[in-house]
Short mmCIF file of C-alpha atoms in Angstrom, two decimals:
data_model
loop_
_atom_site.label_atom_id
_atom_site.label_comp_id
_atom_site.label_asym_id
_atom_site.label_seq_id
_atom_site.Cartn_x
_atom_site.Cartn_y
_atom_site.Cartn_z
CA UNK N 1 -7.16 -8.71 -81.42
CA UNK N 2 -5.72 -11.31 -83.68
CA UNK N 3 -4.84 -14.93 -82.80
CA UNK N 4 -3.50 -18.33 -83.63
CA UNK N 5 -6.41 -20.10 -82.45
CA UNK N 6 -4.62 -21.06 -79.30
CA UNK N 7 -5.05 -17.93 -77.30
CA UNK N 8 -1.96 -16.46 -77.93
CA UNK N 9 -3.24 -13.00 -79.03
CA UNK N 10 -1.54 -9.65 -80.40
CA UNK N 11 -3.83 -7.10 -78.65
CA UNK N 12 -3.93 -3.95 -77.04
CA UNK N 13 -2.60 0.02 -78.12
CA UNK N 14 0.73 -1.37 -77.95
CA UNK N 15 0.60 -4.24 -79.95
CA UNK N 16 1.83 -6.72 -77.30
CA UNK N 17 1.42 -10.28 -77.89
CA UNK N 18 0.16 -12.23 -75.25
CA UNK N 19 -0.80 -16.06 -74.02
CA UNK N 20 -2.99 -17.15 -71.19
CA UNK N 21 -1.43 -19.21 -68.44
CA UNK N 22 -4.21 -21.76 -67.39
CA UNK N 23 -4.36 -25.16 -65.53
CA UNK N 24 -7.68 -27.35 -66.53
CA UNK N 25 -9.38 -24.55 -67.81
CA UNK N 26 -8.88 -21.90 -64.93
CA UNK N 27 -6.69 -18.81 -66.16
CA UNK N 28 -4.08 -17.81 -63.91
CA UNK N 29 -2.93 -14.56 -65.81
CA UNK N 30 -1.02 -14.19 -68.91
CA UNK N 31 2.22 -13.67 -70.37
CA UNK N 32 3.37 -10.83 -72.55
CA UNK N 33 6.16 -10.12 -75.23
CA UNK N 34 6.79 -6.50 -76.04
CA UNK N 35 7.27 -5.78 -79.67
CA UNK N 36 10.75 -4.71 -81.05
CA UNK N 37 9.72 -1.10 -81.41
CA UNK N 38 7.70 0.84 -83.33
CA UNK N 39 7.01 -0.43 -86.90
CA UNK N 40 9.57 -2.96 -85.69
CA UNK N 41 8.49 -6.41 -88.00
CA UNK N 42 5.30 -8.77 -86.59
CA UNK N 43 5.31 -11.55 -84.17
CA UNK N 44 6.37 -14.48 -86.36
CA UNK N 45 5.35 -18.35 -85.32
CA UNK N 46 8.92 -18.68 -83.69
CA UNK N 47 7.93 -15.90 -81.28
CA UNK N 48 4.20 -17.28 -80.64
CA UNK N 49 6.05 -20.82 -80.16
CA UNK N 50 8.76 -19.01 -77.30
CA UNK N 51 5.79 -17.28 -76.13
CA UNK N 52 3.10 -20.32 -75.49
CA UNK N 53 5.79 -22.60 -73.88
CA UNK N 54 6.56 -19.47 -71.33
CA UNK N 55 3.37 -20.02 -69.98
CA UNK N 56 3.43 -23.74 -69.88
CA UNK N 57 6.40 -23.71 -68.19
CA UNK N 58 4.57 -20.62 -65.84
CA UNK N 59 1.83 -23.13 -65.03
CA UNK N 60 4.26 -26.22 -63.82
CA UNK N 61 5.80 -23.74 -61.82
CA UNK N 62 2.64 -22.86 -59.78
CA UNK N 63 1.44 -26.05 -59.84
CA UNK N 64 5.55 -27.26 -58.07
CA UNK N 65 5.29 -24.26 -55.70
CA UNK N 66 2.71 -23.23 -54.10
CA UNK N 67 3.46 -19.21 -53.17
CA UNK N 68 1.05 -17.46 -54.47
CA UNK N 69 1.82 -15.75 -57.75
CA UNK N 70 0.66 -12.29 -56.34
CA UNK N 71 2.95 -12.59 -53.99
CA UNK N 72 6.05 -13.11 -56.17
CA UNK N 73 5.16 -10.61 -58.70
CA UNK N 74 5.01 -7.98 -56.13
CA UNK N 75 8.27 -8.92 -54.39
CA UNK N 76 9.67 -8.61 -57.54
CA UNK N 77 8.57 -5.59 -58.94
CA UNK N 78 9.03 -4.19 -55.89
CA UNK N 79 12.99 -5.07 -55.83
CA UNK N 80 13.41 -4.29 -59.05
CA UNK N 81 12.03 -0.47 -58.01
CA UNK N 82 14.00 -0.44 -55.24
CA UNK N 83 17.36 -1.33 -56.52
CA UNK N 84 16.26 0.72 -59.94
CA UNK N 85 16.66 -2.18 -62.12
CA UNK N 86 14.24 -1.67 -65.02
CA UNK N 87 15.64 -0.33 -68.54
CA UNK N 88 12.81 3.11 -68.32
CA UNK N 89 10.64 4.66 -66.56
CA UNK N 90 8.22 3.91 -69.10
CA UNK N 91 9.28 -0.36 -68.57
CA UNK N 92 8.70 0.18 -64.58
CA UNK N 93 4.86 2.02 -64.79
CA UNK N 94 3.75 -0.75 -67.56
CA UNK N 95 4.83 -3.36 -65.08
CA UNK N 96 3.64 -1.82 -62.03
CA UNK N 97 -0.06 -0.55 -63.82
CA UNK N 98 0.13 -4.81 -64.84
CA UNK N 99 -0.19 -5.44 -61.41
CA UNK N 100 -2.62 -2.82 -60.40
CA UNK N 101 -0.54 0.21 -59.27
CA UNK N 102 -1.81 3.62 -60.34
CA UNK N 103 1.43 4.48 -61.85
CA UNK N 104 0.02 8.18 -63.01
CA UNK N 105 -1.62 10.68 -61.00
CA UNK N 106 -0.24 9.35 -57.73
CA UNK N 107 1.90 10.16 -54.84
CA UNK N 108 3.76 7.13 -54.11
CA UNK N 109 5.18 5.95 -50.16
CA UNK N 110 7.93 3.85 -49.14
CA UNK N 111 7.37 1.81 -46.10
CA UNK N 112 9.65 -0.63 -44.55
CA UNK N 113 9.07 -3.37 -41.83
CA UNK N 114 12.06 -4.67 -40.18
CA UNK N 115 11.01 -8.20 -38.25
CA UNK N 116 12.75 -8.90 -35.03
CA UNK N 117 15.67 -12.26 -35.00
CA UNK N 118 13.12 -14.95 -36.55
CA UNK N 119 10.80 -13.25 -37.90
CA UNK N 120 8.82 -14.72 -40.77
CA UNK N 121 9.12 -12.87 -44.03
CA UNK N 122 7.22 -14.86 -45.79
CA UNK N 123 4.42 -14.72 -43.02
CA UNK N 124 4.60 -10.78 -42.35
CA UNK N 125 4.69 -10.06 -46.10
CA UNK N 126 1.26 -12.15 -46.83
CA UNK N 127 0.05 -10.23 -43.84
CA UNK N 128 0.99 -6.94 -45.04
CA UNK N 129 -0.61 -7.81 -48.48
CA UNK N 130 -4.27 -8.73 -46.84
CA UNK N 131 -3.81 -5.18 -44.73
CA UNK N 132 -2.76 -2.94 -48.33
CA UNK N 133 -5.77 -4.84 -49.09
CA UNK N 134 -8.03 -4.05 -46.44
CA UNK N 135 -7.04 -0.44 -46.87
CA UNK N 136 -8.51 -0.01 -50.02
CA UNK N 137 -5.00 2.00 -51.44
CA UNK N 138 -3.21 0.21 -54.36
CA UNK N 139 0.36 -1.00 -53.14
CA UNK N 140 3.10 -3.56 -53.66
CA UNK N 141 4.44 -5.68 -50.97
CA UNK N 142 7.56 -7.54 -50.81
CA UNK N 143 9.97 -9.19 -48.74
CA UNK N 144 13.59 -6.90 -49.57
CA UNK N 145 15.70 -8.62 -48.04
CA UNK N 146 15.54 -11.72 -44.88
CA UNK N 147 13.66 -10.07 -41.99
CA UNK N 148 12.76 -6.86 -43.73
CA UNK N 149 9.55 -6.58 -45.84
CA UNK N 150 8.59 -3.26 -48.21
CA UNK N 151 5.19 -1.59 -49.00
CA UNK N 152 4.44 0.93 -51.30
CA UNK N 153 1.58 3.21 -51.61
CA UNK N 154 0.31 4.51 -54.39
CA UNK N 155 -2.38 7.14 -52.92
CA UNK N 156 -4.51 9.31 -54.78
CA UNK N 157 -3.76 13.22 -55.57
CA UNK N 158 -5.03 14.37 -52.09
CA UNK N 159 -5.79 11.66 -49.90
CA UNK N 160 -2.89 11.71 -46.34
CA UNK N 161 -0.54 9.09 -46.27
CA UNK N 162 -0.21 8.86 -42.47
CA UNK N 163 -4.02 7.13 -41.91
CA UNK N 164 -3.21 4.53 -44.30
CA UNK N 165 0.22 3.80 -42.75
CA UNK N 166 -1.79 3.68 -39.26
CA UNK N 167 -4.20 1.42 -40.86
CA UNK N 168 -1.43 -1.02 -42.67
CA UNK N 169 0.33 -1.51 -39.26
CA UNK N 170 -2.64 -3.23 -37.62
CA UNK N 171 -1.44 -5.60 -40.24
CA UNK N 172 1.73 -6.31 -38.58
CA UNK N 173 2.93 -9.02 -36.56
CA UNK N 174 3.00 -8.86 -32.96
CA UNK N 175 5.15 -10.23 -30.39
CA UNK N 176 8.41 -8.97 -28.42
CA UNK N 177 9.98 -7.23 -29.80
CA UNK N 178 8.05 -5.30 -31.79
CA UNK N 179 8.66 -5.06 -35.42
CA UNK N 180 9.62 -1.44 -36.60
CA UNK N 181 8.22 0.35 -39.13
CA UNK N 182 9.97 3.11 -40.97
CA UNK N 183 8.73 4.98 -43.40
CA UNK N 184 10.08 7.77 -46.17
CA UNK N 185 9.28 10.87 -47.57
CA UNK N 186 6.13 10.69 -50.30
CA UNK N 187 7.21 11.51 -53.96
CA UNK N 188 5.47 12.43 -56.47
CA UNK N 189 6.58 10.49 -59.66
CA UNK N 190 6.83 6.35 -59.89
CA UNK N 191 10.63 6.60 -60.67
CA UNK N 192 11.58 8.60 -57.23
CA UNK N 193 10.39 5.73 -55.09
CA UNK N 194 13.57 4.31 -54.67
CA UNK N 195 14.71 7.87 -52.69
CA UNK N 196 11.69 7.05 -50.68
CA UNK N 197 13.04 3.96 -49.87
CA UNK N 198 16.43 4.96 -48.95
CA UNK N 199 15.36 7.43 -46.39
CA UNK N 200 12.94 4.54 -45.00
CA UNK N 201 15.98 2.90 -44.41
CA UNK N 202 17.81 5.60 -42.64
CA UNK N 203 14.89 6.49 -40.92
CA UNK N 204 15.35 2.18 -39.97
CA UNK N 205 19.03 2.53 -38.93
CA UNK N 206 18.62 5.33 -37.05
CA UNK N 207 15.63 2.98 -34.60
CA UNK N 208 17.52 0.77 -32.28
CA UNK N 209 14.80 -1.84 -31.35
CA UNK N 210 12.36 -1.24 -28.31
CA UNK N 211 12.35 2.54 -28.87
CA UNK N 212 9.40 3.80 -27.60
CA UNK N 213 7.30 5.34 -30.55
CA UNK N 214 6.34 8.91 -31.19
CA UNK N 215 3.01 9.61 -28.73
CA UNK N 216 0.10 8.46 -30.80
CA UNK N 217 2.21 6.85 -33.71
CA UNK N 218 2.79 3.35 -34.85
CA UNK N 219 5.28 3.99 -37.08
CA UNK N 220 8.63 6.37 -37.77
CA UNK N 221 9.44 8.83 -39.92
CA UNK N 222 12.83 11.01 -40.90
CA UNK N 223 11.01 14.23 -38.84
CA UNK N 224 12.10 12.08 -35.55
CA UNK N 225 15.55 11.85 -36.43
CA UNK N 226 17.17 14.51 -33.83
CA UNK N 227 20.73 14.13 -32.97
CA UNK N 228 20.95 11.42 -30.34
CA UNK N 229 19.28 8.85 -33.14
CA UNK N 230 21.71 10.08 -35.84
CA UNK N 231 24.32 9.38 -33.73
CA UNK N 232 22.93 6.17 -33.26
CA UNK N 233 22.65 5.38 -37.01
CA UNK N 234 26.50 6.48 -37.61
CA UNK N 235 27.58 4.38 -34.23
CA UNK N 236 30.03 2.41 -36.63
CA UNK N 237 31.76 4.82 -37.65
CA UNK N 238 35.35 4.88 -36.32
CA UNK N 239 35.53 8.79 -36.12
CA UNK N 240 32.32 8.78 -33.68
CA UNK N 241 34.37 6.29 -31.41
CA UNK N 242 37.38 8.58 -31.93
CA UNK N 243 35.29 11.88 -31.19
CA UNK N 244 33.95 10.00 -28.20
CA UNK N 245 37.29 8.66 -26.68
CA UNK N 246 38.57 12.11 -27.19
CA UNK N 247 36.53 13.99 -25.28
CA UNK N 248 35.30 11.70 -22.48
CA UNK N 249 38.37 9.06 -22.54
CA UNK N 250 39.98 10.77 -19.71
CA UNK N 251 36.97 10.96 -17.19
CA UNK N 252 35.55 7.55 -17.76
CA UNK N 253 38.90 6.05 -17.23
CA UNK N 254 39.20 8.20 -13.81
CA UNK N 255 35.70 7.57 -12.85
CA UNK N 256 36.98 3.24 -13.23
CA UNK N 257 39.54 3.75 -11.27
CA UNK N 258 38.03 5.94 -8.47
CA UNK N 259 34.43 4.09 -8.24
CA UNK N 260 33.46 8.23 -8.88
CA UNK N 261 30.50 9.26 -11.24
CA UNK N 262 31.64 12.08 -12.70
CA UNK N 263 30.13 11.29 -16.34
CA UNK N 264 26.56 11.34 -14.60
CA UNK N 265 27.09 14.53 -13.18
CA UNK N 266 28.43 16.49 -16.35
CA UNK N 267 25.64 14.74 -18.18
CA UNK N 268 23.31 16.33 -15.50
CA UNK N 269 25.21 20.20 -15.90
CA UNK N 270 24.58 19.95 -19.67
CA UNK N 271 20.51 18.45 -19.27
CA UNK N 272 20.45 21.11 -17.12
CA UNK N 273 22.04 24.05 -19.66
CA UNK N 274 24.48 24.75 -17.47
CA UNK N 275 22.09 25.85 -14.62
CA UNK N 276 24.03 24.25 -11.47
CA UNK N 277 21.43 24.70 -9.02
CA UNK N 278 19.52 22.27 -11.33
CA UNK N 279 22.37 19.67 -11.98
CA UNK N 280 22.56 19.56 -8.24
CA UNK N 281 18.91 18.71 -7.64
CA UNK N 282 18.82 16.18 -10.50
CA UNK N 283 21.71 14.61 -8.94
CA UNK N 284 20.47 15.00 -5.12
CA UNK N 285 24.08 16.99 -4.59
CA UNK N 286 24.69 19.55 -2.26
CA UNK N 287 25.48 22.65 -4.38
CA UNK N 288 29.02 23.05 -2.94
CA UNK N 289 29.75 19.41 -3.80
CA UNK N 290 28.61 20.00 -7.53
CA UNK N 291 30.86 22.86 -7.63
CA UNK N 292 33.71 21.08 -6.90
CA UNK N 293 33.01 17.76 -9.45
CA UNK N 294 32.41 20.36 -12.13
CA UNK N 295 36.21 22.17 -11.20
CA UNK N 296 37.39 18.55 -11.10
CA UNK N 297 35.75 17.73 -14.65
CA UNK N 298 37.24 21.20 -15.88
CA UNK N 299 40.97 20.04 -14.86
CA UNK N 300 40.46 16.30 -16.22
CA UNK N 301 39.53 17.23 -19.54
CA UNK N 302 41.22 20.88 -19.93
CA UNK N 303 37.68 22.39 -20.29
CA UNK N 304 35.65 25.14 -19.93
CA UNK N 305 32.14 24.47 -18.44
CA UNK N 306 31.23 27.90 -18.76
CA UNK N 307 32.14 27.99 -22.27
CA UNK N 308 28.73 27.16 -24.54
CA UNK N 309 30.70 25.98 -27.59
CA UNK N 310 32.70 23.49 -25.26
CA UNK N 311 29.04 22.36 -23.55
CA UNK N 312 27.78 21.35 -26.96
CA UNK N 313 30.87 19.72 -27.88
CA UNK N 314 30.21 17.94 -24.64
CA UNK N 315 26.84 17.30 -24.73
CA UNK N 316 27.69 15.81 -28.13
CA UNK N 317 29.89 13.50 -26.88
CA UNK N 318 27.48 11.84 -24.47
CA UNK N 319 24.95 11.12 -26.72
CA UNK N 320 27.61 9.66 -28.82
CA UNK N 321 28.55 7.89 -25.82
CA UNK N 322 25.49 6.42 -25.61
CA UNK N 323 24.79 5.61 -28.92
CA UNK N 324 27.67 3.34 -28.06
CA UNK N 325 26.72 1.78 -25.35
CA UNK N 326 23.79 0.59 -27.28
CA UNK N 327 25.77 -2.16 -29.35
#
């Protein structure tokens, strides 16, 4: 390495010229400047000068604010691969191996933690860090956005993902509700993580909160995404309202003004696949008086209950109907 004397240093294979960033003779870290390109000209004093007061003014920073630096370099980085903000792929593995990510050789995870109404970013993500830690799995935590924080896991060639996720969310917060955690599909390259995030994401706004987890899971994943929770996730949507109205508008406004139930006992015919004997059970009917509700639905809503095309489109409708309700 050469120097000025001062500890501003071109070193390294790539020629980068660097400057400590200390406080009373502890070093923090450093600061780099990238060359121009190859057999671009040398670092001259003007860039050594821009160079050495970036890290003073790095060290009266920490010294105003006291977040931890790991902690801001991570949310950073993080963001920045989320939102796909750096210039290369080759700019986003240099940054990431600066801060101790494996960027080669690994599969890389997308996990997201959405907080409940209050909940401390700031808190869960220094949390989250100390867990990453405590798995022994290089990672970068962040807080994304107010009440949701991102990990990502940078695992080696063969080592299961799902253990380490189990592991990171003894990390979490507790309380009521529960935070959820939703987490993407692993990829195998540095600059697909941001698809891993996105389907973290949808795997998020397909989870109202309080849904029970998958049996022997603390976390969710885009295999649990059947049709009632996509439904869910696309509740917004006028044309699910529309669909809904459509199809069911004409016996939920009969069953207000009759003080009937007519929705519960379709919903039980189509649980039931149609089996009537069944429906009648589940909704402690005499079989002749589910007969007649299901010619009454027929007439009301100009269907055909024997019809299995018509059932789904049914079927369909009720989940969407509940998906609804859950606003």
């Amino acid at each position: 390495a050469t120097g000025t004397g001062e500890g501003t240093v071109v070193q390294g294979p790539e020629g980068w010229l660097t400057a400590p960033v200390t406080y009373q003779g502890e070093r923090w870290g450093r600061v780099a400047m990238l060359p121009a390109g190859p057999g671009g000209p040398a670092f001259g004093p003007e860039d050594r000068t821009v160079l050495e007061r970036t890290a003073m003014a790095l060290t009266v920073a920490r010294l105003i604010h006291p977040t931890p630096w790991e902690h801001t370099a991570h949310r950073n980085a993080l963001r920045d691969l989320v939102e796909q903000r750096h210039r290369s792929a080759e700019d986003a593995r240099a940054r990431c191996a600066a801060l101790g990510l494996p960027a080669d050789r690994s599969r890389f995870v997308a996990v997201l933690v959405d907080l409940p109404a209050g909940g401390g970013g700031q808190e869960a993500e220094a949390r989250l860090l100390q867990g990453l830690h405590a798995t022994g799995v290089a990672g970068l935590v962040g807080e994304l956005a107010p009440g949701r924080v991102g990990v990502l896991l940078a695992l080696r060639p063969a080592q299961p993902w799902r253990p380490v996720v189990e592991q990171l969310c003894g990390a979490v917060p507790g309380g009521e509700p529960r935070p959820v955690v939703s987490v993407g599909s692993e990829v195998m390259d540095l600059a697909d993580t941001a698809r891993s995030f996105r389907e973290a994401a949808r795997v998020a706004e397909a989870t109202p909160g309080g849904l029970p987890l998958p049996e022997g899971r603390s976390f969710h994943e885009l295999s649990d995404i059947g049709l009632r929770r996509l439904l869910y996730a696309l509740r917004e949507d006028t044309r699910i309202q529309e669909y809904t109205e459509r199809q069911l508008g004409r016996l939920i406004e009969h069953d207000t003004q009759h003080g009937s139930d007519l929705v519960t006992t379709l919903r039980h015919y189509l649980d039931a696949a149609g089996n009537k004997t069944t429906a009648a059970r589940r909704g402690g009917l005499a079989r002749e008086t589910m007969y007649q509700r299901l010619r009454t639905i027929e007439r009301l809503l100009g269907r055909d209950l024997e019809s299995g095309e018509e059932r789904t489109e049914l079927h369909v409708a009720l989940a969407a109907l509940d998906a609804l309700r859950a606003r």
